Amino acid sequence: MPIAGFDIFLIGLVVLVILVFFAGVKTVPQGYNYTVERFGKYRKTLTPGLNFIIPFIDRIGHKLNMMEQVLDVPTQEVITRDNATVSADGVTFYQVLDAARAAYEVLGLQNAILNLTMTNIRSVMGSMDLDNLLSNRDEINAQILRVVDAAAEPWGIKITRIEIKDINPPRDLVDAMARQMKAEREKRAYILEAEGKRQSEILKAEGQKQSLILEAEGRRESAFRDAEAREREAEAEAKATQLVSAAIASGDVQAINYFVASKYVEAFKELATSRNQKTLILPMEATSLLGALSGIGAIAKEAFGEDGSSNRSSSRIPNTRSDEGEENR
């Protein structure tokens, strides 16, 4: 019997040692940290893996998630600086960096982060006008993140991101903003249309100006060429007169007859081709013109001869009036 009792004692002792050993072995999963308390006081932090504590003296205080976590910020009413009421909600991302401070510096870590975020959302958004509130969401997120992260730093956590999900003004305010936007767009459209008309008128004026300049340039060039032509004609006329004068001076009377006959024919041509001339009244008989032409032919024959050679020996003056009288008879 004593031997049997001793065996039982040994078996019980072994079992107790095994239980004590397993009570002192703690396995921490990845992504978590455990705080160890000895007689109610923080002693150390257990990291992921296999850890040992003193059984019945040390105990696990808090099991903290070290991974990045998300808190949903509920919808709340915010009054802006210009007294517009909007509702806003968002999300907060945070991560525990120091397990001991997160466990013992604040009571109810998530509730503290949530209330801190909501308070700063109202503070930041309430200091802005409605237009800036709707158009500067990134700036709002940055301001709230900076304030909340600085406030949560003593708790051993890092606020990684705060995002405002929705900003909802009242329905009547949304309708007023829509009307304002429509009016602004119509105003820009009218301005652009007026600017287009103005530019069109400017371009038309520039085109007319350029057209007038080119037209004036053309008239100037035409006048210059007309003057040059008249100058050339005058030079030719002067030269012809000079040659006729020289011929008269040398005793060549045929040159005078040719000159007079040419002017006679030209005057008759201008009279016959006049635009307003319907009835042609000749100041002389038609045979006088034929006589003048006969005289010109006679001058040419005497000047060049029938065989094409120059014949300047004869200086007979054709009598056109005699020819006219003979033909009349």
CSV table of C-alpha atoms in Angstrom, one decimal:
chain,number,residue,atom,x,y,z
A,1,MET,CA,0.0,0.0,0.0
A,2,PRO,CA,2.7,2.6,0.8
A,3,ILE,CA,4.3,1.8,-2.5
A,4,ALA,CA,1.0,2.3,-4.4
A,5,GLY,CA,0.4,5.7,-2.6
A,6,PHE,CA,3.9,6.8,-3.5
A,7,ASP,CA,3.3,6.0,-7.1
A,8,ILE,CA,0.2,8.0,-7.1
A,9,PHE,CA,2.1,10.9,-5.6
A,10,LEU,CA,4.7,10.8,-8.2
A,11,ILE,CA,2.2,10.6,-11.0
A,12,GLY,CA,0.3,13.5,-9.5
A,13,LEU,CA,3.6,15.5,-9.2
A,14,VAL,CA,4.5,14.8,-12.8
A,15,VAL,CA,1.1,15.9,-13.9
A,16,LEU,CA,1.4,19.0,-11.9
A,17,VAL,CA,4.8,19.8,-13.3
A,18,ILE,CA,3.4,19.3,-16.8
A,19,LEU,CA,0.4,21.6,-16.1
A,20,VAL,CA,2.7,24.2,-14.6
A,21,PHE,CA,5.0,24.0,-17.7
A,22,PHE,CA,2.1,24.4,-20.1
A,23,ALA,CA,0.7,27.2,-18.0
A,24,GLY,CA,4.0,29.1,-18.4
A,25,VAL,CA,4.2,28.6,-22.2
A,26,LYS,CA,2.4,31.2,-24.2
A,27,THR,CA,2.1,31.2,-28.0
A,28,VAL,CA,1.4,34.6,-29.6
A,29,PRO,CA,-0.1,34.5,-33.1
A,30,GLN,CA,1.3,36.7,-35.9
A,31,GLY,CA,-0.1,40.3,-35.9
A,32,TYR,CA,-0.8,40.3,-32.1
A,33,ASN,CA,1.1,41.4,-29.0
A,34,TYR,CA,0.2,40.3,-25.5
A,35,THR,CA,1.0,42.3,-22.3
A,36,VAL,CA,2.2,40.5,-19.3
A,37,GLU,CA,1.2,41.6,-15.8
A,38,ARG,CA,2.8,40.5,-12.6
A,39,PHE,CA,0.6,41.0,-9.5
A,40,GLY,CA,-1.4,43.5,-11.6
A,41,LYS,CA,1.5,45.6,-12.8
A,42,TYR,CA,2.7,45.7,-16.4
A,43,ARG,CA,5.9,43.7,-16.8
A,44,LYS,CA,6.6,43.0,-20.5
A,45,THR,CA,5.1,42.5,-23.9
A,46,LEU,CA,5.0,39.1,-25.6
A,47,THR,CA,5.7,39.2,-29.4
A,48,PRO,CA,4.5,36.7,-31.9
A,49,GLY,CA,5.9,33.2,-31.4
A,50,LEU,CA,6.6,31.0,-28.4
A,51,ASN,CA,7.0,32.8,-25.1
A,52,PHE,CA,7.4,31.8,-21.4
A,53,ILE,CA,6.0,33.4,-18.3
A,54,ILE,CA,6.0,32.4,-14.6
A,55,PRO,CA,2.8,30.5,-14.0
A,56,PHE,CA,0.5,31.7,-11.3
A,57,ILE,CA,2.6,34.9,-10.9
A,58,ASP,CA,2.5,36.4,-14.3
A,59,ARG,CA,-0.6,36.6,-16.4
A,60,ILE,CA,-1.7,37.9,-19.8
A,61,GLY,CA,-3.2,41.4,-19.4
A,62,HIS,CA,-4.3,42.6,-22.9
A,63,LYS,CA,-4.2,41.0,-26.3
A,64,LEU,CA,-3.7,43.8,-28.8
A,65,ASN,CA,-4.1,43.6,-32.6
A,66,MET,CA,-1.0,45.2,-34.2
A,67,MET,CA,-2.4,45.1,-37.7
A,68,GLU,CA,-3.9,48.2,-39.4
A,69,GLN,CA,-7.5,48.5,-38.5
A,70,VAL,CA,-10.5,50.4,-39.8
A,71,LEU,CA,-13.1,52.4,-37.9
A,72,ASP,CA,-16.3,53.5,-39.5
A,73,VAL,CA,-17.2,57.1,-38.5
A,74,PRO,CA,-21.0,57.5,-38.4
A,75,THR,CA,-22.9,60.2,-40.1
A,76,GLN,CA,-23.1,63.5,-38.2
A,77,GLU,CA,-24.4,67.0,-38.7
A,78,VAL,CA,-21.9,69.8,-39.4
A,79,ILE,CA,-22.6,73.6,-39.5
A,80,THR,CA,-20.2,75.4,-41.8
A,81,ARG,CA,-18.8,78.9,-41.4
A,82,ASP,CA,-21.5,80.3,-43.7
A,83,ASN,CA,-24.3,78.6,-41.6
A,84,ALA,CA,-25.0,75.8,-44.0
A,85,THR,CA,-25.9,72.4,-42.4
A,86,VAL,CA,-24.4,69.3,-44.0
A,87,SER,CA,-24.1,65.7,-43.0
A,88,ALA,CA,-20.8,63.9,-43.3
A,89,ASP,CA,-19.3,60.5,-42.6
A,90,GLY,CA,-16.0,58.8,-43.1
A,91,VAL,CA,-13.5,56.1,-42.2
A,92,THR,CA,-10.4,56.1,-40.0
A,93,PHE,CA,-7.4,53.8,-40.5
A,94,TYR,CA,-5.1,53.3,-37.5
A,95,GLN,CA,-2.4,50.9,-36.3
A,96,VAL,CA,-1.1,50.1,-32.8
A,97,LEU,CA,2.7,50.7,-32.5
A,98,ASP,CA,3.2,50.3,-28.8
A,99,ALA,CA,1.1,47.7,-27.2
A,100,ALA,CA,1.8,48.8,-23.6
A,101,ARG,CA,0.7,52.4,-24.1
A,102,ALA,CA,-2.3,51.3,-26.2
A,103,ALA,CA,-3.4,49.0,-23.3
A,104,TYR,CA,-2.7,51.2,-20.3
A,105,GLU,CA,-2.8,54.9,-21.5
A,106,VAL,CA,-6.4,55.0,-22.7
A,107,LEU,CA,-9.5,53.1,-21.8
A,108,GLY,CA,-11.5,51.9,-24.8
A,109,LEU,CA,-9.0,52.6,-27.6
A,110,GLN,CA,-11.4,52.3,-30.5
A,111,ASN,CA,-14.1,54.4,-28.8
A,112,ALA,CA,-11.5,57.1,-28.0
A,113,ILE,CA,-10.2,57.2,-31.6
A,114,LEU,CA,-13.8,57.4,-32.9
A,115,ASN,CA,-14.8,60.3,-30.7
A,116,LEU,CA,-11.6,62.1,-31.4
A,117,THR,CA,-12.2,61.8,-35.2
A,118,MET,CA,-15.8,62.9,-35.0
A,119,THR,CA,-14.9,65.9,-32.9
A,120,ASN,CA,-12.2,67.1,-35.3
A,121,ILE,CA,-14.4,66.5,-38.4
A,122,ARG,CA,-16.9,69.0,-36.9
A,123,SER,CA,-14.1,71.4,-36.0
A,124,VAL,CA,-12.3,71.4,-39.3
A,125,MET,CA,-15.4,71.3,-41.6
A,126,GLY,CA,-17.1,74.0,-39.4
A,127,SER,CA,-14.3,76.4,-40.0
A,128,MET,CA,-14.8,76.3,-43.9
A,129,ASP,CA,-17.4,77.7,-46.2
A,130,LEU,CA,-19.7,75.4,-48.1
A,131,ASP,CA,-18.0,75.9,-51.4
A,132,ASN,CA,-14.6,75.2,-50.0
A,133,LEU,CA,-16.0,72.2,-48.1
A,134,LEU,CA,-17.3,70.6,-51.3
A,135,SER,CA,-14.3,71.3,-53.4
A,136,ASN,CA,-11.4,70.7,-51.0
A,137,ARG,CA,-12.0,67.3,-49.7
A,138,ASP,CA,-8.3,66.3,-49.8
A,139,GLU,CA,-7.4,69.4,-47.7
A,140,ILE,CA,-10.1,68.4,-45.2
A,141,ASN,CA,-8.7,64.9,-44.9
A,142,ALA,CA,-5.2,66.2,-44.4
A,143,GLN,CA,-6.2,68.6,-41.7
A,144,ILE,CA,-8.2,66.0,-39.7
A,145,LEU,CA,-5.5,63.4,-40.1
A,146,ARG,CA,-2.8,65.8,-38.8
A,147,VAL,CA,-4.8,66.8,-35.7
A,148,VAL,CA,-6.1,63.3,-34.8
A,149,ASP,CA,-2.7,61.7,-35.3
A,150,ALA,CA,-1.0,64.3,-33.0
A,151,ALA,CA,-3.7,63.7,-30.4
A,152,ALA,CA,-3.5,59.9,-30.5
A,153,GLU,CA,0.3,59.7,-30.5
A,154,PRO,CA,0.5,59.4,-26.6
A,155,TRP,CA,-1.7,56.3,-26.9
A,156,GLY,CA,1.0,54.4,-28.9
A,157,ILE,CA,-1.0,54.3,-32.1
A,158,LYS,CA,-0.5,55.8,-35.6
A,159,ILE,CA,-3.5,57.2,-37.5
A,160,THR,CA,-2.5,56.3,-41.0
A,161,ARG,CA,-5.5,57.8,-42.9
A,162,ILE,CA,-8.8,59.5,-42.5
A,163,GLU,CA,-11.2,59.7,-45.4
A,164,ILE,CA,-14.5,61.7,-45.6
A,165,LYS,CA,-16.8,59.4,-47.6
A,166,ASP,CA,-19.9,61.6,-48.2
A,167,ILE,CA,-20.8,65.2,-47.7
A,168,ASN,CA,-24.5,65.7,-48.2
A,169,PRO,CA,-26.0,69.2,-48.1
A,170,PRO,CA,-29.8,69.6,-47.6
A,171,ARG,CA,-32.0,69.0,-50.7
A,172,ASP,CA,-33.1,72.7,-51.0
A,173,LEU,CA,-29.4,73.8,-50.8
A,174,VAL,CA,-28.5,71.3,-53.5
A,175,ASP,CA,-31.2,72.7,-55.8
A,176,ALA,CA,-30.0,76.2,-55.2
A,177,MET,CA,-26.4,75.2,-56.0
A,178,ALA,CA,-27.7,73.5,-59.2
A,179,ARG,CA,-29.4,76.7,-60.3
A,180,GLN,CA,-26.3,78.7,-59.4
A,181,MET,CA,-24.2,76.4,-61.5
A,182,LYS,CA,-26.6,76.6,-64.4
A,183,ALA,CA,-26.6,80.4,-64.3
A,184,GLU,CA,-22.8,80.5,-64.1
A,185,ARG,CA,-22.5,78.2,-67.1
A,186,GLU,CA,-25.0,80.3,-69.1
A,187,LYS,CA,-23.1,83.4,-68.2
A,188,ARG,CA,-19.9,81.8,-69.5
A,189,ALA,CA,-21.7,80.7,-72.6
A,190,TYR,CA,-22.9,84.3,-73.2
A,191,ILE,CA,-19.5,85.7,-72.6
A,192,LEU,CA,-17.9,83.2,-75.0
A,193,GLU,CA,-20.5,84.0,-77.6
A,194,ALA,CA,-20.0,87.7,-77.3
A,195,GLU,CA,-16.2,87.2,-77.4
A,196,GLY,CA,-16.6,85.2,-80.6
A,197,LYS,CA,-18.7,87.9,-82.2
A,198,ARG,CA,-16.2,90.5,-81.2
A,199,GLN,CA,-13.4,88.5,-82.6
A,200,SER,CA,-15.4,87.9,-85.8
A,201,GLU,CA,-16.0,91.7,-86.2
A,202,ILE,CA,-12.4,92.4,-85.6
A,203,LEU,CA,-11.4,89.9,-88.2
A,204,LYS,CA,-13.9,91.3,-90.7
A,205,ALA,CA,-12.6,94.8,-90.1
A,206,GLU,CA,-9.1,93.6,-90.5
A,207,GLY,CA,-10.1,91.9,-93.8
A,208,GLN,CA,-11.8,95.0,-95.0
A,209,LYS,CA,-8.8,97.1,-94.1
A,210,GLN,CA,-6.5,94.8,-95.9
A,211,SER,CA,-8.8,94.8,-98.9
A,212,LEU,CA,-8.9,98.6,-99.0
A,213,ILE,CA,-5.1,98.7,-98.7
A,214,LEU,CA,-4.7,96.2,-101.5
A,215,GLU,CA,-7.3,98.1,-103.6
A,216,ALA,CA,-5.4,101.4,-103.0
A,217,GLU,CA,-2.1,99.7,-103.8
A,218,GLY,CA,-3.7,98.4,-107.1
A,219,ARG,CA,-5.0,101.9,-107.9
A,220,ARG,CA,-1.6,103.4,-107.2
A,221,GLU,CA,0.1,100.8,-109.4
A,222,SER,CA,-2.5,101.3,-112.1
A,223,ALA,CA,-2.1,105.1,-112.0
A,224,PHE,CA,1.6,104.7,-112.0
A,225,ARG,CA,1.4,102.5,-115.1
A,226,ASP,CA,-1.1,104.8,-116.8
A,227,ALA,CA,1.2,107.7,-116.1
A,228,GLU,CA,4.1,105.7,-117.5
A,229,ALA,CA,2.1,104.8,-120.6
A,230,ARG,CA,1.0,108.4,-121.1
A,231,GLU,CA,4.6,109.4,-120.7
A,232,ARG,CA,5.7,106.9,-123.2
A,233,GLU,CA,2.9,108.0,-125.6
A,234,ALA,CA,3.9,111.6,-125.1
A,235,GLU,CA,7.5,110.8,-125.8
A,236,ALA,CA,6.5,108.9,-128.9
A,237,GLU,CA,4.2,111.8,-130.0
A,238,ALA,CA,7.0,114.2,-129.4
A,239,LYS,CA,9.4,112.1,-131.3
A,240,ALA,CA,7.0,111.8,-134.2
A,241,THR,CA,6.4,115.5,-134.2
A,242,GLN,CA,10.1,116.1,-134.1
A,243,LEU,CA,10.6,113.7,-137.1
A,244,VAL,CA,7.7,115.4,-139.0
A,245,SER,CA,9.2,118.8,-138.2
A,246,ALA,CA,12.6,117.6,-139.4
A,247,ALA,CA,11.0,116.3,-142.6
A,248,ILE,CA,9.3,119.6,-143.2
A,249,ALA,CA,12.4,121.4,-142.6
A,250,SER,CA,14.2,119.2,-145.2
A,251,GLY,CA,11.4,120.0,-147.7
A,252,ASP,CA,9.5,116.7,-147.5
A,253,VAL,CA,5.8,117.8,-147.8
A,254,GLN,CA,4.5,114.2,-148.0
A,255,ALA,CA,5.2,113.9,-144.2
A,256,ILE,CA,2.7,116.8,-143.6
A,257,ASN,CA,0.1,115.2,-145.7
A,258,TYR,CA,0.5,111.8,-143.9
A,259,PHE,CA,0.4,113.5,-140.5
A,260,VAL,CA,-2.8,115.4,-141.3
A,261,ALA,CA,-4.5,112.4,-142.9
A,262,SER,CA,-3.7,110.2,-139.8
A,263,LYS,CA,-5.3,112.7,-137.4
A,264,TYR,CA,-8.3,113.1,-139.7
A,265,VAL,CA,-8.9,109.3,-139.7
A,266,GLU,CA,-8.5,109.1,-135.9
A,267,ALA,CA,-11.0,111.9,-135.3
A,268,PHE,CA,-13.5,110.3,-137.6
A,269,LYS,CA,-13.0,106.9,-135.9
A,270,GLU,CA,-13.7,108.4,-132.4
A,271,LEU,CA,-16.8,110.2,-133.8
A,272,ALA,CA,-18.1,106.9,-135.3
A,273,THR,CA,-17.4,104.7,-132.2
A,274,SER,CA,-18.9,107.1,-129.7
A,275,ARG,CA,-21.0,105.3,-127.1
A,276,ASN,CA,-23.8,107.9,-127.1
A,277,GLN,CA,-23.8,108.3,-130.9
A,278,LYS,CA,-27.0,107.0,-132.5
A,279,THR,CA,-27.1,109.2,-135.6
A,280,LEU,CA,-23.9,110.0,-137.4
A,281,ILE,CA,-23.8,113.4,-139.0
A,282,LEU,CA,-20.8,113.9,-141.1
A,283,PRO,CA,-19.4,117.4,-141.3
A,284,MET,CA,-18.3,116.7,-144.9
A,285,GLU,CA,-19.1,114.3,-147.7
A,286,ALA,CA,-18.2,110.7,-147.3
A,287,THR,CA,-16.1,110.9,-150.5
A,288,SER,CA,-13.8,113.3,-148.7
A,289,LEU,CA,-12.8,110.5,-146.4
A,290,LEU,CA,-12.2,108.2,-149.4
A,291,GLY,CA,-10.2,111.0,-150.9
A,292,ALA,CA,-8.1,111.3,-147.8
A,293,LEU,CA,-7.4,107.6,-147.9
A,294,SER,CA,-6.5,107.9,-151.5
A,295,GLY,CA,-4.1,110.6,-150.6
A,296,ILE,CA,-2.5,108.5,-147.9
A,297,GLY,CA,-2.1,105.6,-150.4
A,298,ALA,CA,-0.5,108.0,-152.9
A,299,ILE,CA,1.9,109.2,-150.2
A,300,ALA,CA,2.8,105.6,-149.5
A,301,LYS,CA,3.4,104.9,-153.1
A,302,GLU,CA,5.5,107.9,-153.6
A,303,ALA,CA,7.5,107.2,-150.4
A,304,PHE,CA,8.3,103.6,-151.1
A,305,GLY,CA,7.7,103.1,-154.8
A,306,GLU,CA,5.7,100.4,-156.5
A,307,ASP,CA,8.6,97.9,-156.3
A,308,GLY,CA,9.2,98.4,-152.5
A,309,SER,CA,12.2,100.7,-152.9
A,310,SER,CA,12.4,104.1,-151.3
A,311,ASN,CA,11.4,106.9,-153.7
A,312,ARG,CA,12.0,110.3,-152.1
A,313,SER,CA,12.7,112.2,-155.4
A,314,SER,CA,9.1,113.2,-155.9
A,315,SER,CA,7.6,115.7,-153.4
A,316,ARG,CA,4.2,116.1,-155.0
A,317,ILE,CA,1.4,117.0,-152.6
A,318,PRO,CA,-1.8,115.0,-153.3
A,319,ASN,CA,-4.8,117.1,-154.0
A,320,THR,CA,-7.7,115.4,-152.2
A,321,ARG,CA,-10.1,118.1,-153.0
A,322,SER,CA,-9.5,117.7,-156.7
A,323,ASP,CA,-10.1,114.0,-156.5
A,324,GLU,CA,-13.2,114.6,-154.5
A,325,GLY,CA,-14.5,117.0,-157.2
A,326,GLU,CA,-13.7,114.6,-160.0
A,327,GLU,CA,-15.5,111.8,-158.3
A,328,ASN,CA,-18.5,114.0,-157.7
A,329,ARG,CA,-18.6,114.9,-161.4
